Amino acid sequence: MKAIDLLKEIKEIDTYKRLGRVKQVVGILIESLGPASSIGDICYIYPKKNANKNPIIGEVVGFREDIIIIMPYTTVNDIAPGWLVESTRNSLQIKVGSALIGKVLDSLGRPLDGSALPNHLGTWSTENEPPNPLNRPPISEPLEVGVRSIDSLLTIGKGQRIGIFAGSGVGKSTLLGMIARNTEADLNVIALIGERGREVREFIERDLGEEGLARSIVVVATSDQPALMRIKGAYTATAIAEYFRNKGLNCLLMMDSVTRFAMAQREVGLAVGEPPATKGYTPSVFSMLPKLLERTGTNELGSITAIYTVLVDGDDFNEPIADTVRGILDGHIVLDRQLANKGQYPAINILKSISRVMNALTNDQHQQAAEHLRELLNTYLQSEDLINIGAYKRGSSKEIDNAIQFYPKIISFLKQRTNEKITMENSVQSLLQLIAGE
């Protein structure tokens, strides 16, 4: 580094410490008299007597006159009035680089196994603005995910944002693991937000596997962690994907689940005094969702293809979070509990799912074959009750006869074993052969 540049950096260093003192703790919030801070600033809270003790890290989430409202990143069991509060005047920064590939991190970007971060990593902010809409290249290339029903009937493009909507226990995590292992994306960034602690290792070892982990970065914020850590887990994973997108890579970001991110923000909003709006969700939830989801997609350097799972309470696909997310994303994949109960995996309801960019990625022959399969499946399902009780007589309708003939082949086409990898070329070819009657 040149001497003139070094002198410039030295002059820019802020040597002034901004300090305050803890006044009181209310619920999950810490109220401090000072220091001068802005929303989103990181603060360190130090004990008065034991200076060697690790400080509590928190974030400014609000203020009231001279009172600064801080929410800690960790559970606070020992804190007392008068503890020193130091403001960094910066938002959360994480270390990022290719050396993180294959690692499992917490919401602050630290290795979850307690090991040290590799050297020579760059610094990246977790709070970034979405790309300028005019700098977003159109989505023009398909992304192979290795799942036959998606590649052929719900084709995903590089830079597309799509949601997987399902109730609990219908196979969201299993489907994400299949996609992470089979995709042709350069890198996977996987965010497990609000997951049960037991499921984290199961997902990494069983669903993701060594093959998937070797090309992935996993960010984990379990359900027992404070709400702010669950929120920051989503931001940290998105920031990591943004870093690699700016390096020219085609990243695949998978977040399970955006619903638990919204629930965590609801906790924060209610704690700082926001009024509950739709079904208890605060207004900040509905303003933060588009800000988070719009950060993915394409820019002039690379792309982030994003797959968000949405946990629908009681299989109600019109509940507030599902309805809001569906309106923001570029398509949705619906997992159906009835199909899962019948043993169809992945349990994708093709008739209720859509990829809004598929027509821009596929040729006419592919589109016509996909539309024909949907018509055959819809015709059969509308007449299924009559067929099952024997009330339908063969020959009464040519369309129904045709649907009955094709239905077993369609179900066989839609099924796929979790360890089975199918290329997009083979998926499309199988679809064309199925429709051609071969």
Short mmCIF file of C-alpha atoms in Angstrom, two decimals:
data_model
loop_
_atom_site.label_atom_id
_atom_site.label_comp_id
_atom_site.label_asym_id
_atom_site.label_seq_id
_atom_site.Cartn_x
_atom_site.Cartn_y
_atom_site.Cartn_z
CA MET A 1 0.00 0.00 0.00
CA LYS A 2 1.32 3.44 -0.91
CA ALA A 3 2.25 5.76 1.93
CA ILE A 4 -0.22 8.40 0.73
CA ASP A 5 -3.05 5.85 0.77
CA LEU A 6 -2.05 4.67 4.23
CA LEU A 7 -2.09 8.23 5.55
CA LYS A 8 -5.53 8.76 4.03
CA GLU A 9 -6.88 5.65 5.79
CA ILE A 10 -5.34 6.73 9.09
CA LYS A 11 -7.03 10.13 8.81
CA GLU A 12 -10.39 8.47 8.15
CA ILE A 13 -10.22 6.29 11.29
CA ASP A 14 -12.81 7.36 13.84
CA THR A 15 -11.01 7.36 17.22
CA TYR A 16 -13.95 8.88 19.10
CA LYS A 17 -15.80 6.42 21.36
CA ARG A 18 -19.52 6.94 21.81
CA LEU A 19 -20.61 5.57 25.18
CA GLY A 20 -23.86 5.27 27.08
CA ARG A 21 -25.16 3.34 30.07
CA VAL A 22 -27.82 0.67 30.49
CA LYS A 23 -30.90 2.15 32.12
CA GLN A 24 -33.30 -0.79 32.22
CA VAL A 25 -34.24 -4.08 30.55
CA VAL A 26 -37.84 -4.56 29.43
CA GLY A 27 -38.61 -8.03 28.12
CA ILE A 28 -36.19 -8.72 25.27
CA LEU A 29 -35.19 -5.06 24.93
CA ILE A 30 -32.31 -3.17 26.56
CA GLU A 31 -32.85 0.55 27.13
CA SER A 32 -29.76 2.70 27.28
CA LEU A 33 -29.19 6.37 28.09
CA GLY A 34 -27.07 7.18 25.02
CA PRO A 35 -24.85 6.75 23.07
CA ALA A 36 -25.60 8.68 19.86
CA SER A 37 -26.71 5.99 17.40
CA SER A 38 -28.83 5.30 14.35
CA ILE A 39 -31.26 2.49 13.62
CA GLY A 40 -29.31 -0.64 12.67
CA ASP A 41 -26.06 0.34 14.45
CA ILE A 42 -24.21 -2.43 16.25
CA CYS A 43 -23.55 -1.83 19.96
CA TYR A 44 -21.31 -3.57 22.52
CA ILE A 45 -22.47 -3.76 26.13
CA TYR A 46 -19.66 -4.15 28.70
CA PRO A 47 -19.87 -5.08 32.40
CA LYS A 48 -18.80 -2.29 34.75
CA LYS A 49 -16.39 -4.37 36.82
CA ASN A 50 -15.31 -7.43 34.83
CA ALA A 51 -13.71 -5.81 31.78
CA ASN A 52 -12.33 -9.16 30.56
CA LYS A 53 -15.79 -10.63 30.07
CA ASN A 54 -17.00 -10.85 26.48
CA PRO A 55 -19.36 -7.98 25.66
CA ILE A 56 -23.00 -8.49 24.72
CA ILE A 57 -23.59 -7.62 21.06
CA GLY A 58 -26.84 -5.91 20.15
CA GLU A 59 -28.45 -3.76 17.49
CA VAL A 60 -30.29 -0.47 17.77
CA VAL A 61 -33.93 -1.10 16.83
CA GLY A 62 -35.51 2.14 18.05
CA PHE A 63 -35.21 5.18 20.26
CA ARG A 64 -37.32 7.39 22.50
CA GLU A 65 -35.89 10.86 23.15
CA ASP A 66 -32.45 10.16 24.69
CA ILE A 67 -33.24 6.49 25.34
CA ILE A 68 -31.67 4.07 22.82
CA ILE A 69 -33.56 0.77 22.43
CA ILE A 70 -31.22 -2.17 21.77
CA MET A 71 -32.08 -5.77 20.99
CA PRO A 72 -29.30 -8.28 21.78
CA TYR A 73 -28.15 -11.00 19.39
CA THR A 74 -27.87 -13.49 22.25
CA THR A 75 -29.99 -14.41 25.23
CA VAL A 76 -29.22 -12.02 28.08
CA ASN A 77 -29.18 -13.61 31.54
CA ASP A 78 -26.79 -11.30 33.38
CA ILE A 79 -26.98 -7.57 32.84
CA ALA A 80 -27.27 -4.72 35.33
CA PRO A 81 -28.02 -1.00 35.30
CA GLY A 82 -24.99 1.12 34.55
CA TRP A 83 -23.23 -1.29 32.19
CA LEU A 84 -21.34 0.61 29.47
CA VAL A 85 -22.85 0.70 25.96
CA GLU A 86 -20.52 1.49 23.05
CA SER A 87 -21.89 2.31 19.58
CA THR A 88 -19.85 1.24 16.53
CA ARG A 89 -21.86 3.54 14.22
CA ASN A 90 -21.87 0.69 11.68
CA SER A 91 -24.37 -1.96 10.67
CA LEU A 92 -23.51 -5.65 10.83
CA GLN A 93 -20.46 -6.60 8.74
CA ILE A 94 -19.51 -10.19 7.89
CA LYS A 95 -16.41 -11.86 6.46
CA VAL A 96 -16.94 -13.38 3.02
CA GLY A 97 -14.82 -15.30 0.54
CA SER A 98 -14.49 -18.58 -1.33
CA ALA A 99 -12.89 -20.15 1.78
CA LEU A 100 -16.38 -20.25 3.35
CA ILE A 101 -17.62 -22.83 0.81
CA GLY A 102 -18.42 -26.06 2.62
CA LYS A 103 -18.86 -24.36 6.00
CA VAL A 104 -21.86 -23.98 8.30
CA LEU A 105 -22.18 -20.47 9.79
CA ASP A 106 -24.33 -18.70 12.34
CA SER A 107 -26.25 -15.49 11.69
CA LEU A 108 -23.18 -13.34 12.39
CA GLY A 109 -21.09 -15.23 9.83
CA ARG A 110 -19.10 -17.24 12.40
CA PRO A 111 -18.44 -21.00 11.91
CA LEU A 112 -21.03 -22.93 13.89
CA ASP A 113 -18.48 -25.58 14.94
CA GLY A 114 -16.47 -22.95 16.85
CA SER A 115 -13.49 -22.99 14.50
CA ALA A 116 -11.72 -19.80 13.42
CA LEU A 117 -12.61 -18.04 10.19
CA PRO A 118 -10.10 -18.55 7.36
CA ASN A 119 -7.68 -15.72 6.60
CA HIS A 120 -7.85 -13.34 3.64
CA LEU A 121 -11.65 -12.91 3.71
CA GLY A 122 -13.28 -9.69 2.53
CA THR A 123 -15.74 -7.60 4.55
CA TRP A 124 -19.32 -7.28 3.36
CA SER A 125 -22.34 -5.50 4.82
CA THR A 126 -25.51 -7.47 5.48
CA GLU A 127 -27.65 -4.41 4.73
CA ASN A 128 -27.63 -3.65 0.99
CA GLU A 129 -30.03 -2.07 -1.46
CA PRO A 130 -31.63 -4.15 -4.24
CA PRO A 131 -30.08 -3.71 -7.73
CA ASN A 132 -31.37 -0.86 -9.85
CA PRO A 133 -34.27 -2.21 -11.95
CA LEU A 134 -32.67 -0.84 -15.11
CA ASN A 135 -29.46 -2.74 -14.36
CA ARG A 136 -31.22 -6.10 -14.15
CA PRO A 137 -30.70 -8.13 -17.35
CA PRO A 138 -33.80 -10.10 -18.43
CA ILE A 139 -33.95 -13.74 -17.34
CA SER A 140 -33.08 -15.66 -20.50
CA GLU A 141 -31.27 -18.87 -19.46
CA PRO A 142 -32.85 -21.88 -17.74
CA LEU A 143 -31.33 -23.25 -14.54
CA GLU A 144 -31.25 -27.02 -14.25
CA VAL A 145 -32.28 -28.19 -10.76
CA GLY A 146 -32.31 -31.93 -11.43
CA VAL A 147 -35.98 -32.43 -10.46
CA ARG A 148 -37.94 -33.72 -13.48
CA SER A 149 -41.30 -32.14 -12.69
CA ILE A 150 -39.70 -28.71 -12.13
CA ASP A 151 -37.29 -28.72 -15.07
CA SER A 152 -39.97 -29.84 -17.53
CA LEU A 153 -43.20 -28.25 -16.27
CA LEU A 154 -42.04 -25.34 -14.05
CA THR A 155 -38.77 -24.37 -15.70
CA ILE A 156 -36.71 -22.00 -13.53
CA GLY A 157 -34.44 -19.33 -15.00
CA LYS A 158 -31.12 -18.00 -13.73
CA GLY A 159 -32.03 -15.02 -11.56
CA GLN A 160 -35.64 -16.07 -10.95
CA ARG A 161 -37.21 -15.93 -7.49
CA ILE A 162 -39.69 -18.69 -6.74
CA GLY A 163 -41.47 -19.90 -3.62
CA ILE A 164 -42.19 -23.42 -2.35
CA PHE A 165 -45.51 -23.26 -0.48
CA ALA A 166 -46.41 -26.11 1.84
CA GLY A 167 -47.66 -27.09 5.26
CA SER A 168 -45.42 -28.81 7.77
CA GLY A 169 -44.12 -32.29 6.99
CA VAL A 170 -44.90 -32.32 3.25
CA GLY A 171 -41.29 -32.54 2.03
CA LYS A 172 -39.92 -29.00 1.71
CA SER A 173 -36.51 -29.79 3.20
CA THR A 174 -36.18 -33.00 1.19
CA LEU A 175 -36.93 -31.13 -2.03
CA LEU A 176 -34.40 -28.41 -1.15
CA GLY A 177 -31.78 -31.09 -0.53
CA MET A 178 -32.49 -32.67 -3.92
CA ILE A 179 -32.13 -29.32 -5.67
CA ALA A 180 -28.91 -28.44 -3.78
CA ARG A 181 -27.29 -31.73 -4.81
CA ASN A 182 -28.49 -31.75 -8.42
CA THR A 183 -28.44 -28.11 -9.53
CA GLU A 184 -25.99 -26.77 -12.09
CA ALA A 185 -25.62 -23.46 -10.19
CA ASP A 186 -22.05 -22.41 -9.38
CA LEU A 187 -22.73 -22.16 -5.64
CA ASN A 188 -25.50 -22.86 -3.14
CA VAL A 189 -26.20 -20.53 -0.22
CA ILE A 190 -28.68 -22.20 2.14
CA ALA A 191 -30.37 -20.36 5.01
CA LEU A 192 -32.08 -22.44 7.68
CA ILE A 193 -34.17 -19.86 9.56
CA GLY A 194 -36.10 -20.90 12.66
CA GLU A 195 -35.39 -24.60 12.17
CA ARG A 196 -35.53 -27.08 15.03
CA GLY A 197 -32.03 -27.78 16.32
CA ARG A 198 -32.49 -31.50 15.67
CA GLU A 199 -33.29 -30.91 12.00
CA VAL A 200 -30.18 -28.89 11.18
CA ARG A 201 -27.73 -31.78 11.31
CA GLU A 202 -30.26 -34.10 9.70
CA PHE A 203 -30.66 -31.72 6.77
CA ILE A 204 -26.90 -31.27 6.35
CA GLU A 205 -26.03 -34.97 6.57
CA ARG A 206 -29.12 -36.65 5.11
CA ASP A 207 -30.77 -34.20 2.70
CA LEU A 208 -27.75 -32.16 1.60
CA GLY A 209 -25.05 -34.80 1.95
CA GLU A 210 -21.31 -34.44 1.42
CA GLU A 211 -21.79 -33.79 -2.29
CA GLY A 212 -24.17 -30.91 -1.67
CA LEU A 213 -22.22 -29.40 1.25
CA ALA A 214 -19.01 -29.33 -0.79
CA ARG A 215 -20.56 -26.69 -3.06
CA SER A 216 -22.66 -24.87 -0.45
CA ILE A 217 -22.49 -22.32 2.35
CA VAL A 218 -25.08 -22.96 5.07
CA VAL A 219 -26.33 -20.24 7.44
CA VAL A 220 -28.23 -21.48 10.50
CA ALA A 221 -30.46 -19.65 12.97
CA THR A 222 -32.40 -22.15 15.09
CA SER A 223 -35.81 -21.53 16.62
CA ASP A 224 -34.40 -21.15 20.16
CA GLN A 225 -32.27 -18.15 19.21
CA PRO A 226 -33.46 -14.56 19.70
CA ALA A 227 -35.70 -13.07 17.02
CA LEU A 228 -32.96 -10.72 15.85
CA MET A 229 -30.63 -13.64 15.11
CA ARG A 230 -33.30 -15.28 12.96
CA ILE A 231 -33.78 -12.03 11.06
CA LYS A 232 -30.03 -11.54 10.62
CA GLY A 233 -29.68 -15.12 9.39
CA ALA A 234 -31.80 -14.23 6.35
CA TYR A 235 -29.83 -11.01 5.76
CA THR A 236 -26.45 -12.73 6.16
CA ALA A 237 -27.30 -15.50 3.68
CA THR A 238 -28.58 -12.95 1.17
CA ALA A 239 -25.43 -10.84 1.62
CA ILE A 240 -23.18 -13.87 1.00
CA ALA A 241 -25.08 -14.63 -2.21
CA GLU A 242 -24.76 -10.96 -3.25
CA TYR A 243 -20.99 -11.09 -2.74
CA PHE A 244 -20.59 -14.08 -5.05
CA ARG A 245 -23.06 -12.62 -7.58
CA ASN A 246 -20.82 -9.56 -7.82
CA LYS A 247 -17.93 -11.96 -8.52
CA GLY A 248 -19.79 -13.07 -11.65
CA LEU A 249 -21.20 -16.36 -10.35
CA ASN A 250 -24.68 -17.80 -10.82
CA CYS A 251 -25.68 -18.49 -7.20
CA LEU A 252 -28.64 -20.43 -5.87
CA LEU A 253 -30.03 -19.04 -2.61
CA MET A 254 -32.41 -21.32 -0.71
CA MET A 255 -34.16 -20.04 2.40
CA ASP A 256 -36.20 -22.24 4.70
CA SER A 257 -38.33 -20.50 5.66
CA VAL A 258 -39.36 -16.94 4.90
CA THR A 259 -42.39 -17.43 7.15
CA ARG A 260 -40.19 -17.82 10.23
CA PHE A 261 -38.29 -14.69 9.17
CA ALA A 262 -41.62 -12.84 9.16
CA MET A 263 -42.54 -14.29 12.56
CA ALA A 264 -39.21 -13.10 13.99
CA GLN A 265 -39.80 -9.59 12.66
CA ARG A 266 -43.28 -9.68 14.18
CA GLU A 267 -41.67 -10.38 17.58
CA VAL A 268 -39.33 -7.42 17.15
CA GLY A 269 -42.11 -5.13 15.93
CA LEU A 270 -44.42 -5.95 18.82
CA ALA A 271 -41.57 -5.55 21.33
CA VAL A 272 -40.77 -2.01 20.15
CA GLY A 273 -44.44 -1.01 20.23
CA GLU A 274 -45.70 -1.46 16.67
CA PRO A 275 -49.45 -2.06 16.45
CA PRO A 276 -50.48 -5.51 15.21
CA ALA A 277 -52.09 -5.41 11.77
CA THR A 278 -53.12 -8.46 9.72
CA LYS A 279 -53.37 -11.59 11.93
CA GLY A 280 -50.97 -10.08 14.45
CA TYR A 281 -48.25 -9.25 11.91
CA THR A 282 -46.90 -5.71 12.30
CA PRO A 283 -46.60 -3.25 9.37
CA SER A 284 -42.79 -3.57 9.36
CA VAL A 285 -43.13 -7.23 8.32
CA PHE A 286 -44.84 -6.28 5.07
CA SER A 287 -42.30 -3.54 4.35
CA MET A 288 -39.26 -5.75 5.07
CA LEU A 289 -40.36 -8.71 2.93
CA PRO A 290 -40.05 -6.96 -0.45
CA LYS A 291 -36.77 -5.31 0.62
CA LEU A 292 -35.29 -8.74 1.40
CA LEU A 293 -36.72 -10.63 -1.57
CA GLU A 294 -35.88 -7.92 -4.14
CA ARG A 295 -32.18 -8.11 -3.25
CA THR A 296 -31.90 -11.37 -5.17
CA GLY A 297 -32.22 -11.79 -8.93
CA THR A 298 -29.91 -10.63 -11.70
CA ASN A 299 -27.52 -7.72 -11.95
CA GLU A 300 -24.97 -6.75 -14.60
CA LEU A 301 -22.33 -9.09 -13.08
CA GLY A 302 -24.10 -12.33 -12.16
CA SER A 303 -27.31 -13.76 -10.81
CA ILE A 304 -28.95 -15.08 -7.65
CA THR A 305 -31.67 -17.63 -8.29
CA ALA A 306 -33.71 -17.68 -5.08
CA ILE A 307 -35.96 -20.43 -3.76
CA TYR A 308 -37.91 -19.47 -0.63
CA THR A 309 -40.03 -21.92 1.32
CA VAL A 310 -43.26 -20.57 2.78
CA LEU A 311 -44.79 -22.49 5.68
CA VAL A 312 -48.55 -22.12 5.36
CA ASP A 313 -50.41 -22.50 8.67
CA GLY A 314 -53.14 -25.13 8.47
CA ASP A 315 -52.50 -25.50 4.71
CA ASP A 316 -54.14 -22.09 4.21
CA PHE A 317 -52.43 -20.77 1.08
CA ASN A 318 -54.16 -17.39 1.39
CA GLU A 319 -52.80 -16.48 4.84
CA PRO A 320 -51.08 -13.03 4.95
CA ILE A 321 -47.42 -14.04 4.53
CA ALA A 322 -48.11 -16.58 1.78
CA ASP A 323 -50.28 -14.09 -0.08
CA THR A 324 -47.69 -11.30 0.22
CA VAL A 325 -44.74 -13.45 -0.83
CA ARG A 326 -46.65 -14.94 -3.76
CA GLY A 327 -47.26 -11.44 -5.08
CA ILE A 328 -43.54 -10.54 -4.90
CA LEU A 329 -41.96 -13.67 -6.39
CA ASP A 330 -41.73 -14.83 -10.00
CA GLY A 331 -43.63 -18.06 -9.48
CA HIS A 332 -44.68 -20.60 -6.89
CA ILE A 333 -44.43 -24.36 -6.36
CA VAL A 334 -47.23 -25.82 -4.23
CA LEU A 335 -46.62 -29.02 -2.27
CA ASP A 336 -49.88 -30.88 -1.67
CA ARG A 337 -50.44 -32.93 1.49
CA GLN A 338 -52.94 -35.20 -0.29
CA LEU A 339 -50.32 -36.11 -2.90
CA ALA A 340 -47.78 -36.81 -0.14
CA ASN A 341 -50.32 -39.07 1.59
CA LYS A 342 -50.67 -41.01 -1.68
CA GLY A 343 -46.90 -41.56 -1.76
CA GLN A 344 -46.16 -39.15 -4.63
CA TYR A 345 -42.77 -37.49 -4.05
CA PRO A 346 -41.98 -34.76 -4.68
CA ALA A 347 -45.59 -33.88 -3.81
CA ILE A 348 -45.81 -30.99 -6.30
CA ASN A 349 -49.32 -29.99 -7.34
CA ILE A 350 -48.61 -29.12 -10.96
CA LEU A 351 -52.03 -27.55 -11.55
CA LYS A 352 -51.59 -25.06 -8.68
CA SER A 353 -47.95 -24.23 -9.45
CA ILE A 354 -46.55 -21.80 -12.00
CA SER A 355 -43.25 -20.38 -13.23
CA ARG A 356 -43.84 -16.89 -14.59
CA VAL A 357 -40.71 -16.88 -16.74
CA MET A 358 -41.01 -20.38 -18.25
CA ASN A 359 -42.32 -19.13 -21.61
CA ALA A 360 -39.23 -16.94 -22.03
CA LEU A 361 -36.93 -19.94 -21.44
CA THR A 362 -38.53 -22.74 -23.48
CA ASN A 363 -39.47 -23.35 -27.12
CA ASP A 364 -42.99 -23.79 -28.50
CA GLN A 365 -42.81 -27.60 -28.60
CA HIS A 366 -41.83 -27.76 -24.92
CA GLN A 367 -44.57 -25.30 -23.91
CA GLN A 368 -47.26 -27.16 -25.85
CA ALA A 369 -46.25 -30.52 -24.33
CA ALA A 370 -46.35 -29.04 -20.80
CA GLU A 371 -49.76 -27.47 -21.46
CA HIS A 372 -51.10 -30.74 -22.85
CA LEU A 373 -49.98 -32.66 -19.76
CA ARG A 374 -51.74 -30.12 -17.54
CA GLU A 375 -54.94 -30.49 -19.58
CA LEU A 376 -54.84 -34.30 -19.34
CA LEU A 377 -54.21 -34.19 -15.58
CA ASN A 378 -56.95 -31.62 -15.00
CA THR A 379 -59.48 -33.60 -17.07
CA TYR A 380 -58.78 -36.78 -15.09
CA LEU A 381 -58.97 -35.10 -11.67
CA GLN A 382 -62.28 -33.41 -12.50
CA SER A 383 -63.79 -36.81 -13.36
CA GLU A 384 -61.90 -38.86 -10.75
CA ASP A 385 -64.87 -39.42 -8.44
CA LEU A 386 -67.06 -40.71 -11.28
CA ILE A 387 -64.25 -42.97 -12.50
CA ASN A 388 -63.54 -44.40 -9.03
CA ILE A 389 -67.18 -45.33 -8.30
CA GLY A 390 -67.67 -46.80 -11.78
CA ALA A 391 -70.24 -44.21 -12.88
CA TYR A 392 -68.27 -43.23 -15.97
CA LYS A 393 -68.69 -45.40 -19.06
CA ARG A 394 -65.76 -45.63 -21.42
CA GLY A 395 -66.55 -43.98 -24.73
CA SER A 396 -68.77 -41.25 -23.25
CA SER A 397 -66.03 -38.63 -23.66
CA LYS A 398 -62.96 -38.83 -25.84
CA GLU A 399 -61.10 -36.36 -23.61
CA ILE A 400 -61.78 -38.38 -20.44
CA ASP A 401 -60.84 -41.63 -22.15
CA ASN A 402 -57.58 -40.08 -23.23
CA ALA A 403 -56.94 -38.76 -19.70
CA ILE A 404 -57.61 -42.19 -18.16
CA GLN A 405 -55.10 -43.74 -20.54
CA PHE A 406 -52.39 -41.19 -19.77
CA TYR A 407 -52.95 -40.77 -16.01
CA PRO A 408 -50.72 -43.66 -14.76
CA LYS A 409 -47.91 -42.50 -17.08
CA ILE A 410 -48.25 -38.91 -15.83
CA ILE A 411 -48.03 -39.96 -12.17
CA SER A 412 -44.99 -42.11 -12.95
CA PHE A 413 -43.43 -39.13 -14.74
CA LEU A 414 -44.03 -36.80 -11.77
CA LYS A 415 -42.52 -39.21 -9.20
CA GLN A 416 -38.78 -39.13 -8.52
CA ARG A 417 -36.60 -40.79 -5.90
CA THR A 418 -34.66 -38.42 -3.66
CA ASN A 419 -31.30 -39.86 -4.75
CA GLU A 420 -32.19 -39.81 -8.45
CA LYS A 421 -30.60 -37.09 -10.59
CA ILE A 422 -32.17 -36.32 -13.96
CA THR A 423 -30.76 -33.79 -16.40
CA MET A 424 -33.01 -31.11 -17.88
CA GLU A 425 -32.45 -32.53 -21.36
CA ASN A 426 -33.68 -35.97 -20.25
CA SER A 427 -36.63 -34.41 -18.38
CA VAL A 428 -37.83 -32.48 -21.43
CA GLN A 429 -37.26 -35.48 -23.71
CA SER A 430 -39.29 -37.71 -21.35
CA LEU A 431 -42.12 -35.12 -21.39
CA LEU A 432 -42.19 -35.01 -25.20
CA GLN A 433 -42.16 -38.81 -25.43
CA LEU A 434 -44.96 -39.07 -22.86
CA ILE A 435 -47.20 -36.66 -24.76
CA ALA A 436 -46.36 -38.35 -28.06
CA GLY A 437 -47.59 -41.65 -26.56
CA GLU A 438 -44.24 -43.38 -26.80
#
